[in-house]
Amino acid sequence: MTRTIPFFLLFLLLCGAPEAAAPIRVVALFSGKAMIEVDGRNHLLRVGETGPGGVLLVEANAREAVLEVDGVRETYSLGGRIGGGFAEREHREVRITKGPSGGYHTVGSINGRLSDMLVDTGASAVAMSEVEARRLGVGYRVTGEPIAVNTASGVSQGYAVTLDRVRVGEIELVNVPAIVIQGSSP
């Protein structure tokens, strides 16, 4: 019997129970910067910058951000939401068959270019090597934020980037946070 698993890694946001819909969400925090999601699109703001919807980044560190919206300042942690409402999530599923090596491999696309993908259900981020990033046209050295990355092999250097589009089957996400890891390892 062939085992299959739902494609969870990239598409957790599309599946699950109903959740409060929010037009603004904190998706990444850095010293002096924060990435916020506004109407489904990610925007990197530096302290003092105003983003879409009039969101002002007042302060930011790796633990929290102070945002001002309509003259009201509040502190938000990673994943913190601003706004409200209630909306049913759209549910889509892609099944990927377990391969002979025991891994879950599939073909998808990143920024419209085909890419072989390994689905690692234990991974905390979309990751790729510098070699793959260059092949896909990801300008990580220009637009990426240098970071240290903990991998199974130890600490490596990398870049935090945002991919325009990631697609597997009929499921496509836009503005997907990802990491480009220095070197050629997959």
PDB file of C-alpha atoms in Angstrom:
ATOM      1  CA  MET A   1       0.000   0.000   0.000  1.00  0.00           C
ATOM      2  CA  THR A   2       1.442   3.374  -0.986  1.00  0.00           C
ATOM      3  CA  ARG A   3       1.520   5.880   1.835  1.00  0.00           C
ATOM      4  CA  THR A   4       0.705   9.527   1.175  1.00  0.00           C
ATOM      5  CA  ILE A   5       0.756  12.609   3.347  1.00  0.00           C
ATOM      6  CA  PRO A   6      -0.923  15.969   2.914  1.00  0.00           C
ATOM      7  CA  PHE A   7       1.526  18.635   1.756  1.00  0.00           C
ATOM      8  CA  PHE A   8       1.783  20.512   5.053  1.00  0.00           C
ATOM      9  CA  LEU A   9       5.096  22.382   4.925  1.00  0.00           C
ATOM     10  CA  LEU A  10       4.118  25.244   2.655  1.00  0.00           C
ATOM     11  CA  PHE A  11       0.372  25.191   2.988  1.00  0.00           C
ATOM     12  CA  LEU A  12      -0.530  25.219   6.675  1.00  0.00           C
ATOM     13  CA  LEU A  13      -2.153  28.598   6.199  1.00  0.00           C
ATOM     14  CA  LEU A  14      -4.634  27.190   3.694  1.00  0.00           C
ATOM     15  CA  CYS A  15      -5.895  24.301   5.818  1.00  0.00           C
ATOM     16  CA  GLY A  16      -7.508  23.891   9.191  1.00  0.00           C
ATOM     17  CA  ALA A  17     -10.295  25.232  11.293  1.00  0.00           C
ATOM     18  CA  PRO A  18     -11.828  28.701  10.944  1.00  0.00           C
ATOM     19  CA  GLU A  19      -9.681  31.482  12.279  1.00  0.00           C
ATOM     20  CA  ALA A  20      -9.967  35.208  12.783  1.00  0.00           C
ATOM     21  CA  ALA A  21      -9.154  36.974   9.518  1.00  0.00           C
ATOM     22  CA  ALA A  22      -6.746  39.839   9.997  1.00  0.00           C
ATOM     23  CA  PRO A  23      -5.582  42.351   7.423  1.00  0.00           C
ATOM     24  CA  ILE A  24      -2.240  42.873   9.270  1.00  0.00           C
ATOM     25  CA  ARG A  25       0.023  40.231  10.868  1.00  0.00           C
ATOM     26  CA  VAL A  26       3.620  40.252  12.189  1.00  0.00           C
ATOM     27  CA  VAL A  27       5.448  37.442  10.321  1.00  0.00           C
ATOM     28  CA  ALA A  28       9.154  38.099  11.087  1.00  0.00           C
ATOM     29  CA  LEU A  29      11.135  40.161  13.592  1.00  0.00           C
ATOM     30  CA  PHE A  30      14.679  41.531  13.405  1.00  0.00           C
ATOM     31  CA  SER A  31      16.668  44.181  15.236  1.00  0.00           C
ATOM     32  CA  GLY A  32      15.287  47.475  13.917  1.00  0.00           C
ATOM     33  CA  LYS A  33      13.030  45.772  11.337  1.00  0.00           C
ATOM     34  CA  ALA A  34       9.815  43.786  11.112  1.00  0.00           C
ATOM     35  CA  MET A  35       8.082  41.966   8.296  1.00  0.00           C
ATOM     36  CA  ILE A  36       4.331  42.454   8.355  1.00  0.00           C
ATOM     37  CA  GLU A  37       1.679  40.864   6.210  1.00  0.00           C
ATOM     38  CA  VAL A  38      -0.945  43.283   4.898  1.00  0.00           C
ATOM     39  CA  ASP A  39      -3.798  41.838   2.834  1.00  0.00           C
ATOM     40  CA  GLY A  40      -1.780  38.685   2.112  1.00  0.00           C
ATOM     41  CA  ARG A  41       1.432  40.471   1.023  1.00  0.00           C
ATOM     42  CA  ASN A  42       4.631  40.706   3.081  1.00  0.00           C
ATOM     43  CA  HIS A  43       6.353  44.054   3.618  1.00  0.00           C
ATOM     44  CA  LEU A  44       9.685  44.596   5.372  1.00  0.00           C
ATOM     45  CA  LEU A  45       9.645  47.816   7.401  1.00  0.00           C
ATOM     46  CA  ARG A  46      12.514  49.546   9.148  1.00  0.00           C
ATOM     47  CA  VAL A  47      11.920  51.516  12.351  1.00  0.00           C
ATOM     48  CA  GLY A  48      10.283  54.822  11.399  1.00  0.00           C
ATOM     49  CA  GLU A  49       8.855  53.559   8.087  1.00  0.00           C
ATOM     50  CA  THR A  50       5.154  53.516   7.302  1.00  0.00           C
ATOM     51  CA  GLY A  51       3.813  50.597   5.297  1.00  0.00           C
ATOM     52  CA  PRO A  52       0.541  49.798   3.543  1.00  0.00           C
ATOM     53  CA  GLY A  53      -2.566  50.572   5.526  1.00  0.00           C
ATOM     54  CA  GLY A  54      -0.712  53.335   7.375  1.00  0.00           C
ATOM     55  CA  VAL A  55       1.105  50.908   9.692  1.00  0.00           C
ATOM     56  CA  LEU A  56       4.086  52.658  11.331  1.00  0.00           C
ATOM     57  CA  LEU A  57       6.931  50.577  12.775  1.00  0.00           C
ATOM     58  CA  VAL A  58       7.920  52.383  15.972  1.00  0.00           C
ATOM     59  CA  GLU A  59      10.335  49.814  17.488  1.00  0.00           C
ATOM     60  CA  ALA A  60      11.455  46.264  16.680  1.00  0.00           C
ATOM     61  CA  ASN A  61      13.739  43.590  18.068  1.00  0.00           C
ATOM     62  CA  ALA A  62      13.894  39.801  17.761  1.00  0.00           C
ATOM     63  CA  ARG A  63      11.075  39.356  20.327  1.00  0.00           C
ATOM     64  CA  GLU A  64       8.484  42.036  19.551  1.00  0.00           C
ATOM     65  CA  ALA A  65       7.503  45.053  17.483  1.00  0.00           C
ATOM     66  CA  VAL A  66       5.712  48.241  18.426  1.00  0.00           C
ATOM     67  CA  LEU A  67       3.298  49.204  15.663  1.00  0.00           C
ATOM     68  CA  GLU A  68       1.148  52.293  15.365  1.00  0.00           C
ATOM     69  CA  VAL A  69      -2.129  52.014  13.492  1.00  0.00           C
ATOM     70  CA  ASP A  70      -4.548  54.943  13.325  1.00  0.00           C
ATOM     71  CA  GLY A  71      -2.610  56.728  16.082  1.00  0.00           C
ATOM     72  CA  VAL A  72      -2.771  53.761  18.488  1.00  0.00           C
ATOM     73  CA  ARG A  73       0.509  52.081  19.525  1.00  0.00           C
ATOM     74  CA  GLU A  74       0.590  48.458  20.619  1.00  0.00           C
ATOM     75  CA  THR A  75       3.271  45.803  21.111  1.00  0.00           C
ATOM     76  CA  TYR A  76       3.040  42.626  19.018  1.00  0.00           C
ATOM     77  CA  SER A  77       4.993  39.388  19.150  1.00  0.00           C
ATOM     78  CA  LEU A  78       5.698  37.123  16.188  1.00  0.00           C
ATOM     79  CA  GLY A  79       2.377  36.093  14.652  1.00  0.00           C
ATOM     80  CA  GLY A  80       0.540  38.918  16.444  1.00  0.00           C
ATOM     81  CA  ARG A  81      -2.505  40.131  14.553  1.00  0.00           C
ATOM     82  CA  ILE A  82      -4.119  43.508  14.134  1.00  0.00           C
ATOM     83  CA  GLY A  83      -7.710  43.702  12.999  1.00  0.00           C
ATOM     84  CA  GLY A  84     -10.563  41.288  13.237  1.00  0.00           C
ATOM     85  CA  GLY A  85     -13.439  39.561  11.641  1.00  0.00           C
ATOM     86  CA  PHE A  86     -14.143  35.901  11.126  1.00  0.00           C
ATOM     87  CA  ALA A  87     -13.624  33.987   7.931  1.00  0.00           C
ATOM     88  CA  GLU A  88     -13.614  30.341   6.923  1.00  0.00           C
ATOM     89  CA  ARG A  89     -10.259  29.255   5.474  1.00  0.00           C
ATOM     90  CA  GLU A  90     -10.104  27.798   2.028  1.00  0.00           C
ATOM     91  CA  HIS A  91      -9.092  24.131   2.137  1.00  0.00           C
ATOM     92  CA  ARG A  92      -6.885  22.629  -0.550  1.00  0.00           C
ATOM     93  CA  GLU A  93      -4.778  19.533  -0.408  1.00  0.00           C
ATOM     94  CA  VAL A  94      -1.968  18.035  -2.462  1.00  0.00           C
ATOM     95  CA  ARG A  95      -0.971  14.432  -1.826  1.00  0.00           C
ATOM     96  CA  ILE A  96       2.641  13.441  -2.306  1.00  0.00           C
ATOM     97  CA  THR A  97       3.575   9.786  -2.495  1.00  0.00           C
ATOM     98  CA  LYS A  98       6.418   8.496  -0.357  1.00  0.00           C
ATOM     99  CA  GLY A  99       9.363   7.619  -2.590  1.00  0.00           C
ATOM    100  CA  PRO A 100      11.558   4.501  -2.487  1.00  0.00           C
ATOM    101  CA  SER A 101      14.177   6.324  -0.382  1.00  0.00           C
ATOM    102  CA  GLY A 102      11.536   7.107   2.242  1.00  0.00           C
ATOM    103  CA  GLY A 103      11.373  10.827   1.407  1.00  0.00           C
ATOM    104  CA  TYR A 104       8.511  12.853   0.008  1.00  0.00           C
ATOM    105  CA  HIS A 105       9.674  14.429  -3.254  1.00  0.00           C
ATOM    106  CA  THR A 106       7.638  16.410  -5.745  1.00  0.00           C
ATOM    107  CA  VAL A 107       8.021  18.957  -8.516  1.00  0.00           C
ATOM    108  CA  GLY A 108       6.708  22.443  -7.930  1.00  0.00           C
ATOM    109  CA  SER A 109       7.612  25.929  -8.975  1.00  0.00           C
ATOM    110  CA  ILE A 110       9.251  28.897  -7.301  1.00  0.00           C
ATOM    111  CA  ASN A 111       8.715  32.285  -8.932  1.00  0.00           C
ATOM    112  CA  GLY A 112       7.352  30.469 -12.002  1.00  0.00           C
ATOM    113  CA  ARG A 113      10.395  28.186 -12.486  1.00  0.00           C
ATOM    114  CA  LEU A 114      10.225  24.412 -11.984  1.00  0.00           C
ATOM    115  CA  SER A 115      12.005  23.024  -8.947  1.00  0.00           C
ATOM    116  CA  ASP A 116      12.457  19.579  -7.424  1.00  0.00           C
ATOM    117  CA  MET A 117      11.253  19.755  -3.817  1.00  0.00           C
ATOM    118  CA  LEU A 118      11.743  17.626  -0.744  1.00  0.00           C
ATOM    119  CA  VAL A 119       8.898  17.962   1.728  1.00  0.00           C
ATOM    120  CA  ASP A 120      10.360  17.919   5.226  1.00  0.00           C
ATOM    121  CA  THR A 121       7.432  17.921   7.658  1.00  0.00           C
ATOM    122  CA  GLY A 122       9.837  18.774  10.482  1.00  0.00           C
ATOM    123  CA  ALA A 123      11.279  21.854   8.795  1.00  0.00           C
ATOM    124  CA  SER A 124      10.461  25.294  10.141  1.00  0.00           C
ATOM    125  CA  ALA A 125      11.070  27.187   6.891  1.00  0.00           C
ATOM    126  CA  VAL A 126      11.335  26.883   3.126  1.00  0.00           C
ATOM    127  CA  ALA A 127      15.056  26.513   2.427  1.00  0.00           C
ATOM    128  CA  MET A 128      17.310  26.194  -0.620  1.00  0.00           C
ATOM    129  CA  SER A 129      21.005  26.305  -1.496  1.00  0.00           C
ATOM    130  CA  GLU A 130      22.711  29.262  -3.155  1.00  0.00           C
ATOM    131  CA  VAL A 131      23.062  27.159  -6.304  1.00  0.00           C
ATOM    132  CA  GLU A 132      19.308  26.569  -6.502  1.00  0.00           C
ATOM    133  CA  ALA A 133      18.551  30.215  -5.636  1.00  0.00           C
ATOM    134  CA  ARG A 134      20.741  31.431  -8.524  1.00  0.00           C
ATOM    135  CA  ARG A 135      19.127  28.904 -10.904  1.00  0.00           C
ATOM    136  CA  LEU A 136      15.677  30.172  -9.886  1.00  0.00           C
ATOM    137  CA  GLY A 137      16.665  33.845 -10.189  1.00  0.00           C
ATOM    138  CA  VAL A 138      16.258  34.618  -6.473  1.00  0.00           C
ATOM    139  CA  GLY A 139      18.295  37.790  -5.809  1.00  0.00           C
ATOM    140  CA  TYR A 140      19.203  36.815  -2.260  1.00  0.00           C
ATOM    141  CA  ARG A 141      22.415  38.866  -2.057  1.00  0.00           C
ATOM    142  CA  VAL A 142      20.585  42.044  -3.119  1.00  0.00           C
ATOM    143  CA  THR A 143      17.240  41.700  -1.309  1.00  0.00           C
ATOM    144  CA  GLY A 144      18.041  39.136   1.400  1.00  0.00           C
ATOM    145  CA  GLU A 145      18.772  39.760   5.063  1.00  0.00           C
ATOM    146  CA  PRO A 146      21.996  37.988   6.232  1.00  0.00           C
ATOM    147  CA  ILE A 147      21.244  35.475   9.008  1.00  0.00           C
ATOM    148  CA  ALA A 148      22.755  32.506  10.852  1.00  0.00           C
ATOM    149  CA  VAL A 149      20.909  29.231  10.216  1.00  0.00           C
ATOM    150  CA  ASN A 150      20.849  26.151  12.463  1.00  0.00           C
ATOM    151  CA  THR A 151      20.931  23.061  10.261  1.00  0.00           C
ATOM    152  CA  ALA A 152      21.456  19.362  10.949  1.00  0.00           C
ATOM    153  CA  SER A 153      25.132  19.942  10.042  1.00  0.00           C
ATOM    154  CA  GLY A 154      25.557  22.878  12.436  1.00  0.00           C
ATOM    155  CA  VAL A 155      25.359  26.647  12.050  1.00  0.00           C
ATOM    156  CA  SER A 156      25.566  28.016   8.496  1.00  0.00           C
ATOM    157  CA  GLN A 157      25.289  31.462   6.988  1.00  0.00           C
ATOM    158  CA  GLY A 158      22.270  32.325   4.902  1.00  0.00           C
ATOM    159  CA  TYR A 159      19.865  34.994   3.743  1.00  0.00           C
ATOM    160  CA  ALA A 160      16.219  35.549   4.698  1.00  0.00           C
ATOM    161  CA  VAL A 161      14.266  36.287   1.515  1.00  0.00           C
ATOM    162  CA  THR A 162      10.698  36.479   0.294  1.00  0.00           C
ATOM    163  CA  LEU A 163       9.740  34.337  -2.695  1.00  0.00           C
ATOM    164  CA  ASP A 164       7.163  35.886  -5.013  1.00  0.00           C
ATOM    165  CA  ARG A 165       5.303  32.606  -5.618  1.00  0.00           C
ATOM    166  CA  VAL A 166       5.572  28.979  -4.522  1.00  0.00           C
ATOM    167  CA  ARG A 167       3.335  26.432  -6.221  1.00  0.00           C
ATOM    168  CA  VAL A 168       2.726  22.702  -5.826  1.00  0.00           C
ATOM    169  CA  GLY A 169      -0.139  21.208  -7.800  1.00  0.00           C
ATOM    170  CA  GLU A 170      -3.071  23.608  -7.762  1.00  0.00           C
ATOM    171  CA  ILE A 171      -1.930  25.324  -4.557  1.00  0.00           C
ATOM    172  CA  GLU A 172       0.002  28.572  -4.850  1.00  0.00           C
ATOM    173  CA  LEU A 173       1.139  30.950  -2.129  1.00  0.00           C
ATOM    174  CA  VAL A 174       2.513  34.445  -2.670  1.00  0.00           C
ATOM    175  CA  ASN A 175       5.168  36.322  -0.687  1.00  0.00           C
ATOM    176  CA  VAL A 176       6.552  33.209   0.982  1.00  0.00           C
ATOM    177  CA  PRO A 177       9.344  33.740   3.554  1.00  0.00           C
ATOM    178  CA  ALA A 178      12.342  31.502   2.789  1.00  0.00           C
ATOM    179  CA  ILE A 179      16.014  30.996   3.569  1.00  0.00           C
ATOM    180  CA  VAL A 180      18.882  30.696   1.097  1.00  0.00           C
ATOM    181  CA  ILE A 181      21.720  28.733   2.716  1.00  0.00           C
ATOM    182  CA  GLN A 182      25.277  29.388   1.549  1.00  0.00           C
ATOM    183  CA  GLY A 183      26.883  26.517  -0.320  1.00  0.00           C
ATOM    184  CA  SER A 184      25.712  23.904  -2.769  1.00  0.00           C
ATOM    185  CA  SER A 185      24.095  21.362  -0.445  1.00  0.00           C
ATOM    186  CA  PRO A 186      20.450  20.754  -1.255  1.00  0.00           C
TER     187      PRO A 186
END
